[in-house]
XYZ file of N, CA, C and O in Angstrom:
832
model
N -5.646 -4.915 -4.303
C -7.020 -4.827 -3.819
C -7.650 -3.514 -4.290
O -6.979 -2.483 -4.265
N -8.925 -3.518 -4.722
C -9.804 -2.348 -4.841
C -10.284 -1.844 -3.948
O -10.813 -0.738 -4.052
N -10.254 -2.226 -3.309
C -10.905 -1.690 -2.273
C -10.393 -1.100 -0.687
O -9.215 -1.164 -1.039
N -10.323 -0.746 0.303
C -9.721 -0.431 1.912
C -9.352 -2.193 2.374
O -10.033 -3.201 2.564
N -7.897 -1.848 2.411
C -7.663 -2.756 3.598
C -7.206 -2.580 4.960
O -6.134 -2.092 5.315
N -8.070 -2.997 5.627
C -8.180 -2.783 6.921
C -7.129 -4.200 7.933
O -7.093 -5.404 7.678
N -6.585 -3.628 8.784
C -5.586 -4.750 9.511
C -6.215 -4.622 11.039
O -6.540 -3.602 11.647
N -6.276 -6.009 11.448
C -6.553 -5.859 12.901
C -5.194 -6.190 14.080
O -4.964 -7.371 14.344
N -4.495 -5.278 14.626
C -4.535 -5.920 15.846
C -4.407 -6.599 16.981
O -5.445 -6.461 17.628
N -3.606 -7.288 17.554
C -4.546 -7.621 19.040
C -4.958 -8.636 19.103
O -5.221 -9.027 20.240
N -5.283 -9.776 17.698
C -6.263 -10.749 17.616
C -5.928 -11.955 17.616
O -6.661 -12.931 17.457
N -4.168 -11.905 17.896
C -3.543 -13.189 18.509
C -3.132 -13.470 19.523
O -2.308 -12.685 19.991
N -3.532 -14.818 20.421
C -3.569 -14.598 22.151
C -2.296 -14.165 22.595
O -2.330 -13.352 23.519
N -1.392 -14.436 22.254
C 0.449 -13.872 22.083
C 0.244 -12.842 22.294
O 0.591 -12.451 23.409
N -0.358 -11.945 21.446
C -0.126 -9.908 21.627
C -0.696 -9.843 22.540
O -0.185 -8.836 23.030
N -1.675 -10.262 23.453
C -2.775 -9.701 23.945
C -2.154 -10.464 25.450
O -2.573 -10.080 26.542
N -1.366 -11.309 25.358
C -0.815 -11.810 26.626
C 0.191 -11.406 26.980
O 0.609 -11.573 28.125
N 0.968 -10.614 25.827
C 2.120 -10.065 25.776
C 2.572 -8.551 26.371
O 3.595 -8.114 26.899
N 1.215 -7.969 25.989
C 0.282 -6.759 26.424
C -0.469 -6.494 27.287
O -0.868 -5.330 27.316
N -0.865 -7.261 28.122
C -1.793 -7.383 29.279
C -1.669 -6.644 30.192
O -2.510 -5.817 30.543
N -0.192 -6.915 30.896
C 0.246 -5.955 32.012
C 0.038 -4.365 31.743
O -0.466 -3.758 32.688
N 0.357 -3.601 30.578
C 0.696 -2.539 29.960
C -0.844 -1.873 29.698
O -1.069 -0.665 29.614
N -1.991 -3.118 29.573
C -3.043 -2.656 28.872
C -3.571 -2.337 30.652
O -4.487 -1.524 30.525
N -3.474 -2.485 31.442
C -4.151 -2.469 32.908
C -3.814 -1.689 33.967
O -3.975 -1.594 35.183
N -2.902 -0.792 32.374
C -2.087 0.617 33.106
C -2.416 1.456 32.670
O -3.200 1.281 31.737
N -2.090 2.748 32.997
C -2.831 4.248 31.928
C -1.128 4.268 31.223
O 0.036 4.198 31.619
N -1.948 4.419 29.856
C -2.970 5.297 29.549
C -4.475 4.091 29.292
O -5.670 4.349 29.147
N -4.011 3.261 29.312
C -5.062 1.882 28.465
C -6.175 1.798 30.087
O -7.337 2.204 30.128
N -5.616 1.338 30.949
C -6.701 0.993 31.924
C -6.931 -0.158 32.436
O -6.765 -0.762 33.496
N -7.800 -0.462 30.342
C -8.439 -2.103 30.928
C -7.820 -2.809 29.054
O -7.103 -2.267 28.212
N -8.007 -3.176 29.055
C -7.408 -4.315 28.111
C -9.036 -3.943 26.719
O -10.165 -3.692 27.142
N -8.701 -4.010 25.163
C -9.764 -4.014 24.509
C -10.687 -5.034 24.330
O -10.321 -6.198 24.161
N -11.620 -4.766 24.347
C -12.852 -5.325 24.487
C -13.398 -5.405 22.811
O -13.991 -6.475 22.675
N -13.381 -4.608 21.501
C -13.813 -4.321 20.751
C -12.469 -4.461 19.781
O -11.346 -4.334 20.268
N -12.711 -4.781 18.122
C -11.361 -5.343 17.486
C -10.554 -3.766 17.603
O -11.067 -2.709 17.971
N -9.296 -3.983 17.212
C -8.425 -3.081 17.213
C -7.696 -2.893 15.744
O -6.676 -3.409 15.287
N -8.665 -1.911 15.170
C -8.021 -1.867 14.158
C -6.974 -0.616 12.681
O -6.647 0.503 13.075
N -6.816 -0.793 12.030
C -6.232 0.578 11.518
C -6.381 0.262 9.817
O -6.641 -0.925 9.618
N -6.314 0.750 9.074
C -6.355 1.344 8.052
C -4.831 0.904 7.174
O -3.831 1.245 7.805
N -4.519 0.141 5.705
C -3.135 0.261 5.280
C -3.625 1.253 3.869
O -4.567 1.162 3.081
N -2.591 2.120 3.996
C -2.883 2.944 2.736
C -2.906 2.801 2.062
O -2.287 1.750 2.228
N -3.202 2.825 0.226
C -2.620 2.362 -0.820
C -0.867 2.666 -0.968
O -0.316 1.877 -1.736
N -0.177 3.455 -0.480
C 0.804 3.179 -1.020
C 1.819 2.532 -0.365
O 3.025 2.657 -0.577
N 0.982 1.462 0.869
C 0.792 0.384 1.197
C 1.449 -0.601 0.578
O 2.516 -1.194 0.740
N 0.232 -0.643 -0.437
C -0.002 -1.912 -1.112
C 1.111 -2.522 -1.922
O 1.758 -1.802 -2.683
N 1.347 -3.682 -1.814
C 2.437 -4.396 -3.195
C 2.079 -5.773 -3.645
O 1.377 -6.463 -2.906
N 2.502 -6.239 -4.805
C 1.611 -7.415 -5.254
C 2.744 -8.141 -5.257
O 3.887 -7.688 -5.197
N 2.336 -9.576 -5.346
C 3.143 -10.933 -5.349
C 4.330 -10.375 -6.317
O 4.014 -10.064 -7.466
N 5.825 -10.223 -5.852
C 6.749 -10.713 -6.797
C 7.517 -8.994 -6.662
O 8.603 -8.676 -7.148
N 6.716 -8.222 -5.981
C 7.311 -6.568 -5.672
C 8.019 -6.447 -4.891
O 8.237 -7.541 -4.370
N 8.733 -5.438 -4.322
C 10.112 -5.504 -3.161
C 9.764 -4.556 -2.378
O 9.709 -3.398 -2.792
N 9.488 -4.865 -1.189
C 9.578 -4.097 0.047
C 10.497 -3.525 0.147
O 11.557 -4.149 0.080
N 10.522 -1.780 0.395
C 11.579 -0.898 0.672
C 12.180 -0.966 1.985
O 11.514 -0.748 2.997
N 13.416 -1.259 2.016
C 13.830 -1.309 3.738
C 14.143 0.177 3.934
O 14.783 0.845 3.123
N 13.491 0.759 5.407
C 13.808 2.354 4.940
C 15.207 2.071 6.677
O 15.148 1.569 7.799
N 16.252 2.795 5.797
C 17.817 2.685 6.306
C 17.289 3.028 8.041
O 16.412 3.834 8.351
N 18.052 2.221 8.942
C 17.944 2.571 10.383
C 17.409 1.867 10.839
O 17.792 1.477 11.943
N 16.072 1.243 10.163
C 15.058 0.878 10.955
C 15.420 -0.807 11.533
O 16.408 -1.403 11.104
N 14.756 -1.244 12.241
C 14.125 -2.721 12.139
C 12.638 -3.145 11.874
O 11.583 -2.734 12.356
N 12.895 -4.023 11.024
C 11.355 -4.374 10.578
C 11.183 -5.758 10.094
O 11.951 -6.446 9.422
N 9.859 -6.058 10.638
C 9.409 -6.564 10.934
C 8.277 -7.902 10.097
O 7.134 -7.720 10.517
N 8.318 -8.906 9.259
C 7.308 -9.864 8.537
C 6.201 -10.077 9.608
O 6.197 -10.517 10.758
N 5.088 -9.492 8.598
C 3.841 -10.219 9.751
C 3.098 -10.802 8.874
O 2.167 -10.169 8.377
N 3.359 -12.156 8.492
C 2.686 -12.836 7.832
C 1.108 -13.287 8.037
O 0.895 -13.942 9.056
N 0.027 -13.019 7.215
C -1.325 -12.959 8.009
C -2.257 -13.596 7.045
O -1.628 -14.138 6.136
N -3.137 -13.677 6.971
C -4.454 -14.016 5.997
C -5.573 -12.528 5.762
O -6.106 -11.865 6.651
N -5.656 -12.357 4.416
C -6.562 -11.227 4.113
C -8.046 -11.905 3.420
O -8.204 -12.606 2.421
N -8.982 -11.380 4.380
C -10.243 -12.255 4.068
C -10.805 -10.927 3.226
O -10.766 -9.748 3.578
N -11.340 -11.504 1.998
C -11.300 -9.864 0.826
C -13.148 -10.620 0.782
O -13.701 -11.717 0.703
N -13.524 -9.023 0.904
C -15.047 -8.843 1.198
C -15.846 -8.838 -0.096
O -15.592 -7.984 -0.945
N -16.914 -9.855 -0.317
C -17.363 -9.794 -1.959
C -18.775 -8.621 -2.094
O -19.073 -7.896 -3.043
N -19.426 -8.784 -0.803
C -20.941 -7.819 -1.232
C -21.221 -7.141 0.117
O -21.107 -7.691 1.212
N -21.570 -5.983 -0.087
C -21.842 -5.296 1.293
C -22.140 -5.751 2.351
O -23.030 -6.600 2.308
N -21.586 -5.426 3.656
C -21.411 -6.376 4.709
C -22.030 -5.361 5.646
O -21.472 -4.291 5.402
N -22.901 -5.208 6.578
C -23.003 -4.489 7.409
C -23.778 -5.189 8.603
O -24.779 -5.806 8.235
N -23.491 -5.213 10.041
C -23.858 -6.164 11.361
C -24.304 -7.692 10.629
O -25.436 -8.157 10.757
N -23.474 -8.205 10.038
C -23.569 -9.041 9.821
C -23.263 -10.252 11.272
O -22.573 -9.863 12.215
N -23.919 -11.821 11.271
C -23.987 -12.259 12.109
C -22.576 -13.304 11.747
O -22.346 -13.534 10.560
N -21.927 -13.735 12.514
C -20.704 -14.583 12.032
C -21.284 -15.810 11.291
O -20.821 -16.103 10.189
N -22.173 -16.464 11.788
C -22.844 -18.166 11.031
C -23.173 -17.354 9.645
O -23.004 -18.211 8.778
N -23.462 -16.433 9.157
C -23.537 -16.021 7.958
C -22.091 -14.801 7.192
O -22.258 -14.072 6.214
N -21.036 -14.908 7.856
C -19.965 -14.137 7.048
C -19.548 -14.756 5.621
O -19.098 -14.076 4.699
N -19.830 -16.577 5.557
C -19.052 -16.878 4.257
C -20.044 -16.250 3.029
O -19.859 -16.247 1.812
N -20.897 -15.848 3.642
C -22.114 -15.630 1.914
C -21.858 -13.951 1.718
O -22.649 -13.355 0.986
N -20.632 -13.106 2.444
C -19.917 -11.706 2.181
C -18.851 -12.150 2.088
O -18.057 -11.480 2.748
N -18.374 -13.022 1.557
C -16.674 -13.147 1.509
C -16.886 -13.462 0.030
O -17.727 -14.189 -0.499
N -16.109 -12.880 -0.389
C -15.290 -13.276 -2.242
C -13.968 -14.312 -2.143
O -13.489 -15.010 -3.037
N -13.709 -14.221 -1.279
C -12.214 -15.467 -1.303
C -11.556 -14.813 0.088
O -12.077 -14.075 0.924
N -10.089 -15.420 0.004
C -9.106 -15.177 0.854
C -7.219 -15.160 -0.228
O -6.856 -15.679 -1.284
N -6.450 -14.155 0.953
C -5.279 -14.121 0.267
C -4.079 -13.859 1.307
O -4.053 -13.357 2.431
N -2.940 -14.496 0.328
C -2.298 -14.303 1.721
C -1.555 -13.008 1.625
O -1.363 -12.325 0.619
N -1.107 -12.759 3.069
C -0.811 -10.780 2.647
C 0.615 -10.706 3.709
O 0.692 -11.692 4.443
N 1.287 -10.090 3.811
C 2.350 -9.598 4.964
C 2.158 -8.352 5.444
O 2.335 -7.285 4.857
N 1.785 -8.551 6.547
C 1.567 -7.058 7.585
C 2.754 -6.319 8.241
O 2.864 -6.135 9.453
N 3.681 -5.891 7.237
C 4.736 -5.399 7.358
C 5.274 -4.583 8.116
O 5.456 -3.623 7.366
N 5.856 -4.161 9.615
C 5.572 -2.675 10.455
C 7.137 -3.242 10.922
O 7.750 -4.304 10.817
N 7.419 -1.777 11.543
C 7.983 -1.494 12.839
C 7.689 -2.786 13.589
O 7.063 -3.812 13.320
N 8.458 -2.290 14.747
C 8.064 -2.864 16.418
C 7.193 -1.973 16.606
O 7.260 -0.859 16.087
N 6.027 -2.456 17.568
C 4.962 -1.911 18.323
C 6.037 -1.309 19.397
O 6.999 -1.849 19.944
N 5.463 0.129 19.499
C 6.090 0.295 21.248
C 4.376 1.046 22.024
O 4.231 1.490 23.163
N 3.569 0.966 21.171
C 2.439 1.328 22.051
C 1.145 0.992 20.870
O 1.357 0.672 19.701
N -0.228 1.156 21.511
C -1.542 0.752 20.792
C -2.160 1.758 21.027
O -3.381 1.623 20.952
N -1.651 3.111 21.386
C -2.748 4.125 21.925
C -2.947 5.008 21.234
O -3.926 5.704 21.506
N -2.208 5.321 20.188
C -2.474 6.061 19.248
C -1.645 5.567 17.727
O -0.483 5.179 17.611
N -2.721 5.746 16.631
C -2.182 5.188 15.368
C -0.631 5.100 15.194
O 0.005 6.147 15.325
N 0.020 3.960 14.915
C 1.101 4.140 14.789
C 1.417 4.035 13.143
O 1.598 2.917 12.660
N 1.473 5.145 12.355
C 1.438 5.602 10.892
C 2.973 5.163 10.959
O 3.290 4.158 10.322
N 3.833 5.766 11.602
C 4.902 5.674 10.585
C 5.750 3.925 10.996
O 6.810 3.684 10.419
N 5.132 2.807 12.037
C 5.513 1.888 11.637
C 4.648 1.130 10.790
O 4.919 0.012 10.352
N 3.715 1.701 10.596
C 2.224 0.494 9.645
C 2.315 1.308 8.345
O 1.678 0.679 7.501
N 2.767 2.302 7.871
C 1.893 3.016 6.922
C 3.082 3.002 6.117
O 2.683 3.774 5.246
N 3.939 2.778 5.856
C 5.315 2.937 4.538
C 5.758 2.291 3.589
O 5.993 1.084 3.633
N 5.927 3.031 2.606
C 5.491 2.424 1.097
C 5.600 0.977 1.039
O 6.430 0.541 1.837
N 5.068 0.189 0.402
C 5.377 -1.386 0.467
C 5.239 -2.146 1.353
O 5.515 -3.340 1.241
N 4.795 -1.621 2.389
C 4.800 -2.109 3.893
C 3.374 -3.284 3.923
O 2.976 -3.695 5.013
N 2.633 -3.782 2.474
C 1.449 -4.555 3.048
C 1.515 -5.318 1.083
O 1.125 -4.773 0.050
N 2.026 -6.410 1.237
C 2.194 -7.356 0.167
C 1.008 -8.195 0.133
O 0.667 -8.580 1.252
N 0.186 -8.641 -0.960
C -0.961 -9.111 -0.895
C -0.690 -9.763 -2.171
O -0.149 -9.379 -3.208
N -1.418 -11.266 -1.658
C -1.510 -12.039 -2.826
C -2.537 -12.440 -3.576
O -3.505 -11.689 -3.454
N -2.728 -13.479 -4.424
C -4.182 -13.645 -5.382
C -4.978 -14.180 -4.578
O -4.670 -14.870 -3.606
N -5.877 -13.936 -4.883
C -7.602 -14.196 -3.765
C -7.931 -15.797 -4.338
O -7.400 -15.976 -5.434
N -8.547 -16.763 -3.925
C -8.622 -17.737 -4.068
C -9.573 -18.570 -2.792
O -9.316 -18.256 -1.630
N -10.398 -19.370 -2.993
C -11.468 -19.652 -1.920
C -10.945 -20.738 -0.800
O -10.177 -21.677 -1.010
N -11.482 -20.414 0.282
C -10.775 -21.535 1.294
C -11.983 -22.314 1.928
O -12.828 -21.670 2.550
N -12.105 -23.746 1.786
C -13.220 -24.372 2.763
C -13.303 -24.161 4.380
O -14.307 -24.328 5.073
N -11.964 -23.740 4.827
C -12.061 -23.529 6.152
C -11.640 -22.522 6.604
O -11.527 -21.870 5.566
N -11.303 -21.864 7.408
C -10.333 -20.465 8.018
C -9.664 -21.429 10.007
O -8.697 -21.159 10.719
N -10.676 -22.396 10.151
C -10.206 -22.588 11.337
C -8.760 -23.073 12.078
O -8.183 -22.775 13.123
N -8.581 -23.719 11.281
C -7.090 -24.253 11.407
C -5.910 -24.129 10.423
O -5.365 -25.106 9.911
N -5.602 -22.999 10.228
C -5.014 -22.621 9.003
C -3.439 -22.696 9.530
O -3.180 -22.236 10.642
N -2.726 -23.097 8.972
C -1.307 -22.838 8.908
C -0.757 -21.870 8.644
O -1.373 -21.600 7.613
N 0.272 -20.728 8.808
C 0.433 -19.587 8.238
C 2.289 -19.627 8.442
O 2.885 -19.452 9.505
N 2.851 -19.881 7.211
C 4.188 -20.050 7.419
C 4.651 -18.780 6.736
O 4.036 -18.053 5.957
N 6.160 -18.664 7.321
C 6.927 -17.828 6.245
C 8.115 -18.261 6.549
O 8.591 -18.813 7.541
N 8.746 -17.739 4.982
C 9.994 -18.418 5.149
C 10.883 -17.056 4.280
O 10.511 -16.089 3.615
N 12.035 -17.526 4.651
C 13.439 -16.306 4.804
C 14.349 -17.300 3.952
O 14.837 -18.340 4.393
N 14.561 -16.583 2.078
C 15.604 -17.695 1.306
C 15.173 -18.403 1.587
O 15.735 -18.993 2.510
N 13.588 -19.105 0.998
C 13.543 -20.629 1.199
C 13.667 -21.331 2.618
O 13.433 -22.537 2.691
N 13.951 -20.766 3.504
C 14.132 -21.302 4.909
C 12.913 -21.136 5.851
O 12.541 -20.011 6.186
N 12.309 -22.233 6.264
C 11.304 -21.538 7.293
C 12.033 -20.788 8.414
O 13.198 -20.919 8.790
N 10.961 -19.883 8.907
C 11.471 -18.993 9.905
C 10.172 -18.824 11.189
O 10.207 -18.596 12.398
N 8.872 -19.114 10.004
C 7.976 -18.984 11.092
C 6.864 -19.517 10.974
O 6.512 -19.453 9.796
N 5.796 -20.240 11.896
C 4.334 -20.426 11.904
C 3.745 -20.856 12.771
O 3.971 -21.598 13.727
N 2.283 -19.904 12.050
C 1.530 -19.968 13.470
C 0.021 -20.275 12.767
O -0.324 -19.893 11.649
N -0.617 -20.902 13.523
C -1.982 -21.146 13.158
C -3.209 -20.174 13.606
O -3.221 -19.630 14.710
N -4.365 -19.990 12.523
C -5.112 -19.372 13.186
C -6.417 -19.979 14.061
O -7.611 -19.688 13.984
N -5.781 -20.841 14.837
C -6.583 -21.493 15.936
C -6.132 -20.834 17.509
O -6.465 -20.973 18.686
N -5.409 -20.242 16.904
C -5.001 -19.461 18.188
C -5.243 -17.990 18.176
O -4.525 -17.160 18.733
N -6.749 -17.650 17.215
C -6.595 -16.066 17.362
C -7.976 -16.184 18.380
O -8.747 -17.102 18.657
N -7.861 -14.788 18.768
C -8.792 -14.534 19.706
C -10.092 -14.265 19.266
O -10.921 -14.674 20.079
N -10.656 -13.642 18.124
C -11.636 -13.728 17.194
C -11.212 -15.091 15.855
O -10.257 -15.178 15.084
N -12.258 -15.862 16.048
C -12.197 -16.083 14.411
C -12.347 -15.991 13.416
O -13.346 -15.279 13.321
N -11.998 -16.256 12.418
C -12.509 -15.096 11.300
C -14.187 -14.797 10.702
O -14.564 -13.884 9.967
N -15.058 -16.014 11.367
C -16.530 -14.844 11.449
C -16.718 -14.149 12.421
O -17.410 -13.135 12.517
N -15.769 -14.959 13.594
C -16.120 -13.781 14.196
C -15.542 -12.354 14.323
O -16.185 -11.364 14.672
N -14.365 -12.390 14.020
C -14.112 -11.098 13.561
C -14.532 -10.337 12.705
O -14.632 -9.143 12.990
N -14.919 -10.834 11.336
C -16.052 -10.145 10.110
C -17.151 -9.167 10.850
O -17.409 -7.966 10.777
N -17.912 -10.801 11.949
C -19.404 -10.106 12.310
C -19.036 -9.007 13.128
O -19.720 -8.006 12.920
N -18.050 -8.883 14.101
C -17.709 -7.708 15.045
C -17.102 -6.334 14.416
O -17.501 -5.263 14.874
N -16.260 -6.356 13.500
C -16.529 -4.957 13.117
C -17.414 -4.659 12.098
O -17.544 -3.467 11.819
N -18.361 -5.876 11.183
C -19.273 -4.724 11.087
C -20.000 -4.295 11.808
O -20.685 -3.326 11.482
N -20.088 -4.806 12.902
C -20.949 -4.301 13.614
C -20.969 -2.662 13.681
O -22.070 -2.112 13.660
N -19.908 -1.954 13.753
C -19.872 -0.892 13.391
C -18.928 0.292 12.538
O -18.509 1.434 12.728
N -18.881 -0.931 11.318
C -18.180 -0.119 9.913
C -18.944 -0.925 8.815
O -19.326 -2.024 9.217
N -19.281 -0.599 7.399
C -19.689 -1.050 6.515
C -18.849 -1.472 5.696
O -18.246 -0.626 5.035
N -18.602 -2.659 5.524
C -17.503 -3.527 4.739
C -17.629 -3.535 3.222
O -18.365 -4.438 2.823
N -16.997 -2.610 2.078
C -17.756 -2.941 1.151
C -16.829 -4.072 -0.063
O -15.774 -4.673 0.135
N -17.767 -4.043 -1.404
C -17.169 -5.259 -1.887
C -15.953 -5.053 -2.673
O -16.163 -4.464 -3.733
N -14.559 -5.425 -2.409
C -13.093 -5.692 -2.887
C -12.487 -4.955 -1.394
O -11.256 -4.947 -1.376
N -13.093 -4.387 -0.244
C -12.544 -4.659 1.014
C -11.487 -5.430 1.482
O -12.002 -6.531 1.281
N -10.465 -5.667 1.925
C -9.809 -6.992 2.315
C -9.549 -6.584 3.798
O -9.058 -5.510 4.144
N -10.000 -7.726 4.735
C -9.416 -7.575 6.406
C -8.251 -8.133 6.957
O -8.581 -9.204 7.465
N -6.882 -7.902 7.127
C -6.146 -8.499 7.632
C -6.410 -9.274 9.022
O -6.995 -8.620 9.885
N -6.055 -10.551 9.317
C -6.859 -10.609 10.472
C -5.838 -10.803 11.518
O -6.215 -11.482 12.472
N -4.641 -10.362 11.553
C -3.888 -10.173 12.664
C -2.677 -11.113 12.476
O -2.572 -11.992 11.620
N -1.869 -10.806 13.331
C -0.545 -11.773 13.818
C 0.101 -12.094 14.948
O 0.243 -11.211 15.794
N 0.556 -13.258 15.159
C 1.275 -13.454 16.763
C 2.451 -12.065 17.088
O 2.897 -11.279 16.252
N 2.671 -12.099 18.237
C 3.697 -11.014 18.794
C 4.976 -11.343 18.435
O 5.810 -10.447 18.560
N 5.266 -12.187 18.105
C 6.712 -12.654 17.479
C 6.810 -12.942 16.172
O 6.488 -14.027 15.688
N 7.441 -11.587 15.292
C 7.443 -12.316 14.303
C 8.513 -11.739 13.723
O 9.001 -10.801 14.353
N 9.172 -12.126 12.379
C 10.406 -12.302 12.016
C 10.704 -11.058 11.327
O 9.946 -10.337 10.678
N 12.129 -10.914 11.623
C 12.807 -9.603 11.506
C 13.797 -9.874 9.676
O 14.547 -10.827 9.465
N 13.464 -8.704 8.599
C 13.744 -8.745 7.850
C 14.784 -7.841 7.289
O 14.728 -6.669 7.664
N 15.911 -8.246 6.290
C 16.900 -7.220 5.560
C 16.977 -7.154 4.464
O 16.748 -8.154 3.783
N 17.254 -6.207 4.011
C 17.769 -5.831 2.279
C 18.271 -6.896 1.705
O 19.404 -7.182 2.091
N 17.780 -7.618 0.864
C 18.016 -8.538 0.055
C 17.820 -10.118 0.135
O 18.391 -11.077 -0.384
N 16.668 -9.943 1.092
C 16.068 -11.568 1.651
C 14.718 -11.636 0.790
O 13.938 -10.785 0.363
N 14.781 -12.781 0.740
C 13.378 -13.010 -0.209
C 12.295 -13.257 1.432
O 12.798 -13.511 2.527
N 11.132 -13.134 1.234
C 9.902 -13.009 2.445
C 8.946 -14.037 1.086
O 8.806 -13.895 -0.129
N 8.535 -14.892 1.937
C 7.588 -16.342 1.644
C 6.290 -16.578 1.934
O 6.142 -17.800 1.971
N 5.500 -16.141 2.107
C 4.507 -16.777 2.583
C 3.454 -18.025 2.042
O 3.006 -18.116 0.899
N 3.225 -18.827 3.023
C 2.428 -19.446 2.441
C 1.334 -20.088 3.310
O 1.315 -19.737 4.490
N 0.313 -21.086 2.842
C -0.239 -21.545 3.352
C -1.896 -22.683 2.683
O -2.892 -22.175 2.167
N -1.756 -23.729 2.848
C -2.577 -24.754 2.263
C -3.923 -23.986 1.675
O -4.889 -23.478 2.246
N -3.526 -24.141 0.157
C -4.931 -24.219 -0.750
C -4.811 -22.491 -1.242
O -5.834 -21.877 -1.546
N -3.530 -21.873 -1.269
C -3.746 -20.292 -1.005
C -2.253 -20.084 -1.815
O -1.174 -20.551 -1.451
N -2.608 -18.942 -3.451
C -1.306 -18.795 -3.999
C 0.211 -18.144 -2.692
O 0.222 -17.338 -1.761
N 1.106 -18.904 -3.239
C 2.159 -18.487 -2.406
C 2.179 -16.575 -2.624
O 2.002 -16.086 -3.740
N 2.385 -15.830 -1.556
C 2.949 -14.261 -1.554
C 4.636 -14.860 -1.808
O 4.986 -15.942 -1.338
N 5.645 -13.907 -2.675
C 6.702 -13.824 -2.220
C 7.199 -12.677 -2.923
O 7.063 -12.327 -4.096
N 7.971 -12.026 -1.680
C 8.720 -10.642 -2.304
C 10.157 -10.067 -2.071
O 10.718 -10.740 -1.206
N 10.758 -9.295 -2.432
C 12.143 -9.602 -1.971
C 12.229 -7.777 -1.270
O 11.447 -6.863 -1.532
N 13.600 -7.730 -0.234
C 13.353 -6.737 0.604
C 14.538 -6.319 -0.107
O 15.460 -7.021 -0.521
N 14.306 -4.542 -0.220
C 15.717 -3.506 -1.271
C 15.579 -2.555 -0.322
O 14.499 -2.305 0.214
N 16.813 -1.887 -0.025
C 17.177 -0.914 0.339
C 16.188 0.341 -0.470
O 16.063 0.435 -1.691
N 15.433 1.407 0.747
C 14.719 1.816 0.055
C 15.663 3.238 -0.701
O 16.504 3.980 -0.193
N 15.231 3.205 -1.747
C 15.865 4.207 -2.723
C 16.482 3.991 -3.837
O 16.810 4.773 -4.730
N 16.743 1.843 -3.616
C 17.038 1.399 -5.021
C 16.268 1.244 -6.056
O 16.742 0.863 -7.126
């Protein structure tokens, strides 16, 4: 991508049900009202067919997602008009840690090298009922549809621009369920999903 990709979040009823109790406590209070989102760095980024670094110790995590990549300046845009700012869609893996909190950026499970695989952009007639599989060696392992996010994807577009300016080669991750599949050094990671080039990348011990 040329441009900031931005990940949301929060925006599958799973996290947000999963989180509820925790969000209605301090430090949180009350639960978010507004998208929740963060920033993947470029050195982030990896393209179809690259290897995610497993960094030794950790557990981590496939978050297989949809990246809606922004074609012409977007700003308070209304959702019935997001498809005429979209350039396509792609599929991407939102690669992290475990969450152990939302209250302050969590850089070092979202932000590490390879940690956000993105595939070729390509146009979709719908976003509403999307399938979103992944699979481990050819094996499914997981899917979830995005009929179950809490924004849809205009409406998520129209809500943060509401107050960020989206510009064009942008891509928005638009979130993932709270369960999602745990990866090791030397598994191939799959994604796929109807009408959308397959992502696939394989996971190396980082330092090979």
């Amino acid at each position: 991508m040329k441009g900031t990709v931005f990940s949301v979040a929060l925006n599958h009823r799973s996290q947000l049900d999963a989180w509820d109790q925790a969000f209605r406590s301090a430090p949180y209070q009350t639960p978010p009202k507004t998208p929740v989102w963060f920033i993947k760095p470029r050195n982030t980024h990896l393209n179809n067919g690259g290897s995610i670094p497993f960094p030794a110790g950790e557990t981590v995590q496939s978050g297989a997602t949809l990246a809606v990549v922004i074609g012409s300046t977007a700003r308070k845009v209304a959702a019935d008009k997001v498809a005429d700012y979209v350039a396509g869609y792609a599929l991407a893996n939102d690669v992290s840690l475990p969450e152990t909190s939302f209250y302050r950026p969590a850089i070092k499970a979202k932000c590490r090298d390879g940690f956000c695989p993105l595939g070729e952009i390509a146009p979709l007639a719908s976003t509403g009922n999307l399938d979103i599989i992944t699979e481990i060696n050819g094996v499914e392992q997981d899917r979830w549809s995005t009929a179950d996010l809490v924004r849809s994807v205009p409406e998520l577009i129209a809500a943060i621009s509401d107050f960020i300016t989206l510009q064009p080669g942008d891509a928005v991750l638009i979130g993932t369920p709270h369960q999602r599949v745990a990866i090791q050094p030397g598994d191939e990671v799959t994604v796929r999903a109807a009408g959308l080039p397959t992502l696939t990348n394989r996971v190396t011990q980082a330092g090979e």
